[in-house]
Coordinates of C-alpha atoms and ligand atoms in Angstrom, one line a residue:
M1 CA 164.2 339.2 93.8
A2 CA 167.3 337.2 92.7
F3 CA 169.6 335.7 95.4
E4 CA 167.2 336.0 98.3
G5 CA 167.2 332.2 98.9
L6 CA 171.0 331.9 98.3
T7 CA 171.7 334.8 100.7
A8 CA 169.6 333.4 103.4
R9 CA 171.2 330.0 103.1
L10 CA 174.7 331.3 103.1
Q11 CA 174.0 333.5 106.1
N12 CA 172.7 330.5 107.9
V13 CA 175.9 328.5 107.1
F14 CA 178.3 331.3 108.2
G15 CA 176.2 332.1 111.3
K16 CA 177.0 328.7 112.7
L17 CA 180.8 329.3 112.3
R18 CA 181.1 332.3 114.5
G19 CA 183.4 332.3 117.6
K20 CA 185.8 329.4 117.0
G21 CA 189.6 329.4 117.3
K22 CA 191.2 328.8 114.0
V23 CA 190.2 327.6 110.5
S24 CA 190.2 323.8 110.7
E25 CA 189.6 321.4 107.9
E26 CA 186.4 320.4 109.7
D27 CA 185.1 324.0 109.8
V28 CA 185.7 324.3 106.1
N29 CA 184.2 321.0 105.2
D30 CA 181.1 321.7 107.2
A31 CA 180.7 325.1 105.7
M32 CA 181.4 323.9 102.1
R33 CA 178.8 321.2 102.3
E34 CA 176.2 323.8 102.9
V35 CA 177.6 326.3 100.4
R36 CA 177.6 323.6 97.8
L37 CA 173.9 322.9 98.5
A38 CA 173.0 326.6 98.5
L39 CA 174.7 327.1 95.1
L40 CA 173.1 324.1 93.5
E41 CA 169.7 325.2 94.8
A42 CA 170.4 328.6 93.2
D43 CA 170.7 326.7 89.9
V44 CA 174.5 327.2 89.6
N45 CA 176.1 324.9 87.0
F46 CA 177.2 321.7 88.7
K47 CA 180.8 321.8 87.4
V48 CA 181.1 325.4 88.4
V49 CA 180.0 324.6 91.9
K50 CA 182.6 321.7 92.2
Q51 CA 185.5 323.9 91.1
F52 CA 184.4 326.7 93.3
I53 CA 184.3 324.5 96.4
T54 CA 187.7 323.0 95.7
K55 CA 189.2 326.5 95.3
V56 CA 187.7 327.8 98.5
K57 CA 188.8 324.7 100.5
E58 CA 192.4 325.0 99.2
K59 CA 192.6 328.6 100.3
A60 CA 190.8 328.3 103.6
V61 CA 192.2 325.2 105.3
G62 CA 195.0 326.1 107.7
K63 CA 194.5 329.8 107.2
E64 CA 195.6 331.8 110.2
V65 CA 192.9 333.6 112.0
M66 CA 194.1 337.0 113.1
D67 CA 193.1 338.7 116.3
S68 CA 189.5 340.0 116.4
F69 CA 188.6 337.7 113.5
T70 CA 186.7 334.4 113.6
P71 CA 187.2 331.4 111.3
G72 CA 183.7 332.2 109.9
M73 CA 184.9 335.7 109.0
V74 CA 188.0 334.3 107.3
I75 CA 185.9 331.8 105.3
I76 CA 183.3 334.4 104.3
D77 CA 186.2 336.6 103.1
I78 CA 187.5 333.9 100.9
V79 CA 184.1 333.0 99.6
N80 CA 183.5 336.6 98.8
K81 CA 186.7 336.9 96.8
E82 CA 186.2 333.6 95.0
L83 CA 182.6 334.5 94.1
T84 CA 183.9 337.8 92.7
E85 CA 186.5 336.0 90.7
L86 CA 183.9 333.5 89.4
M87 CA 181.9 336.3 87.9
G88 CA 184.9 337.9 86.2
G89 CA 186.8 339.7 88.9
S90 CA 186.3 343.3 88.0
Q91 CA 183.8 345.2 85.9
S92 CA 184.1 344.5 82.2
K93 CA 183.6 347.7 80.3
L94 CA 182.0 348.3 77.0
A95 CA 184.5 348.4 74.2
K96 CA 185.0 351.7 72.3
A97 CA 186.1 352.0 68.7
N98 CA 189.3 353.9 68.0
K99 CA 187.4 355.7 65.3
P100 CA 183.7 356.2 66.0
P101 CA 181.1 354.9 65.6
T102 CA 181.4 352.0 68.1
V103 CA 179.3 349.2 66.6
I104 CA 177.3 347.1 69.1
M105 CA 175.4 344.1 67.8
M106 CA 172.7 342.8 70.1
V107 CA 171.9 339.1 69.7
G108 CA 169.7 336.6 71.5
L109 CA 166.7 334.5 71.5
Q110 CA 163.2 336.0 71.1
G111 CA 161.7 337.2 74.4
A112 CA 165.1 337.5 76.2
G113 CA 164.7 341.3 76.2
K114 CA 166.9 342.2 73.3
T115 CA 164.9 345.1 71.9
T116 CA 164.2 346.7 75.3
T117 CA 167.8 346.3 76.3
S118 CA 168.8 348.1 73.1
G119 CA 166.7 351.0 74.2
K120 CA 168.1 350.9 77.7
L121 CA 171.6 350.8 76.5
A122 CA 171.0 353.8 74.2
K123 CA 169.7 355.7 77.2
L124 CA 172.7 354.8 79.3
L125 CA 175.0 356.0 76.6
Q126 CA 173.1 359.3 76.2
K127 CA 173.6 359.9 79.9
Q128 CA 177.3 359.7 79.2
N129 CA 176.8 362.4 76.5
A130 CA 177.0 360.0 73.6
K131 CA 174.8 360.1 70.5
P132 CA 173.6 356.5 69.8
L133 CA 171.8 355.4 66.7
L134 CA 169.4 352.4 67.0
V135 CA 169.1 350.2 64.0
A136 CA 166.0 348.0 63.6
A137 CA 167.3 344.8 61.9
D138 CA 164.7 342.4 63.4
I139 CA 162.4 342.2 60.4
Y140 CA 160.7 338.9 61.5
R141 CA 159.1 339.4 64.8
P142 CA 155.9 341.3 64.2
A143 CA 156.0 344.8 65.8
A144 CA 159.7 344.6 66.7
I145 CA 160.5 347.6 64.5
K146 CA 157.6 349.6 65.9
Q147 CA 158.7 348.6 69.4
L148 CA 162.2 350.0 68.8
Q149 CA 160.7 353.2 67.3
V150 CA 158.5 353.7 70.4
L151 CA 161.5 353.2 72.6
G152 CA 163.6 355.6 70.5
E153 CA 160.9 358.2 70.8
Q154 CA 160.7 357.8 74.6
I155 CA 164.4 358.6 75.0
N156 CA 164.7 360.9 72.0
A157 CA 167.2 358.6 70.1
P158 CA 166.9 358.2 66.3
V159 CA 165.9 354.8 65.0
F160 CA 167.1 353.7 61.6
T161 CA 164.7 351.4 59.7
L162 CA 164.1 350.3 56.1
G163 CA 160.9 348.5 57.0
D164 CA 160.6 344.7 57.0
Q165 CA 161.1 344.0 53.3
T166 CA 164.8 344.7 53.2
S167 CA 167.3 342.1 54.3
P168 CA 168.8 342.6 57.8
V169 CA 172.3 342.6 56.4
E170 CA 171.4 345.5 54.1
I171 CA 169.7 347.3 57.0
A172 CA 172.7 346.9 59.2
K173 CA 175.1 348.1 56.5
Q174 CA 173.0 351.2 55.6
G175 CA 172.4 351.9 59.3
L176 CA 176.1 352.0 59.9
Q177 CA 176.6 354.3 57.0
H178 CA 173.8 356.5 58.3
A179 CA 175.6 356.7 61.7
K180 CA 178.8 357.7 60.0
D181 CA 177.1 360.4 57.9
N182 CA 175.3 361.8 60.9
N183 CA 178.1 361.7 63.5
H184 CA 176.7 359.1 65.8
D185 CA 179.3 357.7 68.1
Y186 CA 177.5 354.5 68.8
V187 CA 175.4 352.2 66.6
I188 CA 173.2 349.6 68.4
I189 CA 171.9 347.0 66.0
D190 CA 168.8 345.1 67.2
T191 CA 169.0 341.8 65.4
A192 CA 166.3 339.1 65.1
G193 CA 165.9 336.3 67.6
R194 CA 164.2 332.9 67.2
L195 CA 162.5 330.7 69.8
H196 CA 165.5 328.3 69.6
V197 CA 169.1 328.6 68.4
D198 CA 169.0 327.5 64.7
E199 CA 171.3 327.5 61.8
E200 CA 169.4 330.1 59.8
L201 CA 169.6 332.6 62.6
M202 CA 173.3 332.0 63.1
A203 CA 173.9 332.3 59.3
E204 CA 172.2 335.7 59.3
L205 CA 174.1 336.9 62.3
H206 CA 177.4 335.8 60.7
Q207 CA 176.5 337.8 57.6
I208 CA 175.7 340.9 59.6
H209 CA 178.8 340.5 61.6
S210 CA 181.1 340.3 58.6
H211 CA 179.6 343.4 57.1
V212 CA 179.6 345.7 60.1
N213 CA 182.6 344.3 62.0
P214 CA 181.2 345.0 65.4
D215 CA 183.2 346.2 68.4
E216 CA 180.8 344.4 70.7
V217 CA 178.6 341.4 70.2
L218 CA 176.3 341.4 73.2
L219 CA 174.2 338.3 73.9
V220 CA 171.0 339.1 75.8
V221 CA 169.9 336.2 78.0
D222 CA 167.0 335.8 80.4
A223 CA 168.2 335.1 83.9
M224 CA 164.8 333.5 84.7
T225 CA 165.7 330.6 82.5
G226 CA 168.6 329.6 84.7
Q227 CA 170.9 326.9 83.3
D228 CA 169.2 327.3 79.9
A229 CA 170.5 330.9 79.7
V230 CA 174.0 329.5 80.3
N231 CA 173.5 326.8 77.6
V232 CA 172.3 329.5 75.1
A233 CA 175.4 331.6 75.9
E234 CA 177.7 328.7 75.4
H235 CA 176.1 327.9 72.1
F236 CA 176.1 331.5 70.7
N237 CA 179.7 331.9 71.9
T238 CA 181.0 328.9 69.9
Q239 CA 179.2 330.2 66.8
L240 CA 179.7 333.9 67.0
S241 CA 182.4 334.7 69.5
L242 CA 180.6 337.0 71.9
S243 CA 182.2 340.0 73.6
G244 CA 179.8 340.1 76.5
V245 CA 176.5 339.0 78.0
V246 CA 173.6 341.1 79.2
L247 CA 171.6 339.2 81.9
T248 CA 168.0 340.4 81.9
K249 CA 165.1 340.1 84.3
L250 CA 167.2 339.8 87.5
D251 CA 164.3 341.6 89.2
G252 CA 162.1 338.5 88.6
D253 CA 161.7 335.3 90.5
T254 CA 165.1 333.9 89.5
R255 CA 167.4 331.9 91.7
G256 CA 170.4 333.8 90.2
G257 CA 172.4 330.7 89.1
A258 CA 172.9 332.1 85.6
A259 CA 174.8 335.2 87.0
L260 CA 177.2 332.9 88.8
S261 CA 177.7 330.4 85.9
V262 CA 177.9 332.4 82.7
K263 CA 181.5 333.6 82.9
A264 CA 182.9 330.3 84.2
V265 CA 181.2 328.3 81.6
T266 CA 181.6 330.5 78.5
G267 CA 184.6 332.6 79.5
C268 CA 182.5 335.6 78.4
P269 CA 181.9 338.4 80.9
I270 CA 178.5 339.7 82.0
K271 CA 178.7 343.4 81.0
F272 CA 175.2 344.6 82.0
I273 CA 172.2 343.4 84.0
T274 CA 168.7 344.6 83.7
L275 CA 166.3 344.8 86.7
G276 CA 163.0 345.8 85.3
E277 CA 160.9 346.9 82.3
K278 CA 161.6 350.7 82.8
L279 CA 164.2 352.2 80.5
D280 CA 166.6 353.1 83.2
A281 CA 166.6 349.6 84.6
L282 CA 170.0 348.7 83.1
E283 CA 173.2 348.6 85.2
P284 CA 176.8 347.8 84.4
F285 CA 177.7 344.5 86.1
H286 CA 180.1 344.7 89.0
P287 CA 181.2 341.2 90.1
E288 CA 182.3 342.4 93.5
R289 CA 179.0 344.2 94.3
M290 CA 177.1 341.2 93.2
S291 CA 179.1 339.0 95.4
S292 CA 178.5 341.2 98.4
R293 CA 174.8 341.2 97.6
I294 CA 174.7 337.5 97.5
L295 CA 176.5 337.1 100.8
G296 CA 174.1 339.6 102.4
Ligands
GDP301 P1 163.2 340.5 72.5 O1 162.3 339.5 71.8 O2 164.4 339.8 72.9 O3 163.5 341.7 71.7 O4 162.5 340.9 73.9 P2 161.8 342.2 74.4 O5 162.8 343.3 74.5 O6 160.6 342.5 73.6 O7 161.4 341.8 75.8 C1 160.5 340.7 76.1 C2 159.7 341.1 77.4 O8 160.6 341.0 78.5 C3 159.1 342.4 77.4 O9 157.8 342.4 77.9 C4 160.0 343.3 78.3 O10 159.4 344.3 78.9 C5 160.4 342.2 79.3 N1 161.7 342.6 79.9 C6 162.9 342.8 79.3 N2 163.8 343.1 80.3 C7 163.3 342.9 81.5 C8 163.7 343.0 82.8 O11 164.9 343.3 83.2 N3 162.8 342.8 83.8 C9 161.5 342.5 83.5 N4 160.7 342.3 84.6 N5 161.0 342.4 82.3 C10 161.9 342.6 81.3

């Protein structure tokens, strides 16, 4: 499970701080040396770690320790707030179009979890009494269309497809029209991925983007790939202007660094995380909850 290592290390650091008089520079330096190592070990981006440590130090040194608190508690509180801030501060909600349908474009590399996340998101929206339409615009990966259809059947959500011989742009356009004609309030477009970011993929995504004018462009990235996930996010964001990131596979053996770096590096908030293969394993991302989880 993500963050176990980080949590254990941070607990160890803060455990040592308990029971001293006031927050001294020495306390903070000692703690931050360990926090820095813990974050780097968790695969958090180097620059992000550096900025984070500087901020915490600035806020912690000389801070008054009120009765019944310890310097350790004061530092933990500051670390908690700064971790939350690092991940975006507060929950970043899904955009909603003034006039339905809200168009959500799902993008990402192959294998990141784009298709399954599309299904999961549709299920989450259904729970909020919405009527999503899934659009199968990944015509390249064998079985991607079938996979989306199977997911759609499982949650009883319609899937719009024109097979794999029509262009993805045309599929997206007609899918959107179909949603309008059938009173769907959300359209989730599952676009194609590639093994690597390439120009052809970006050109196709641009084309779809300009035809459907999405309210959300959600990049799906695999948390298990660590810093690579952050690099992919940075790359997509410069090309396509993302509105949010979905971080998948946080149930796996990841060190969690991507969750801590994505927002700081790309400026793009994590909107959802996924924690398993089941269709209800998608959660809105809450920075403050994640921070508490990391600190144990
Ligand atoms: P796509 O190529 O981006 O559309 O990727 P898929 O949606 O087909 O997902 C690739 C694989 O990752 C599938 O086997 C999914 O079941 C798996 N997967 C997706 N999300 C998660 C997750 O949160 N946790 C785990 N353990 N597996 C996931």
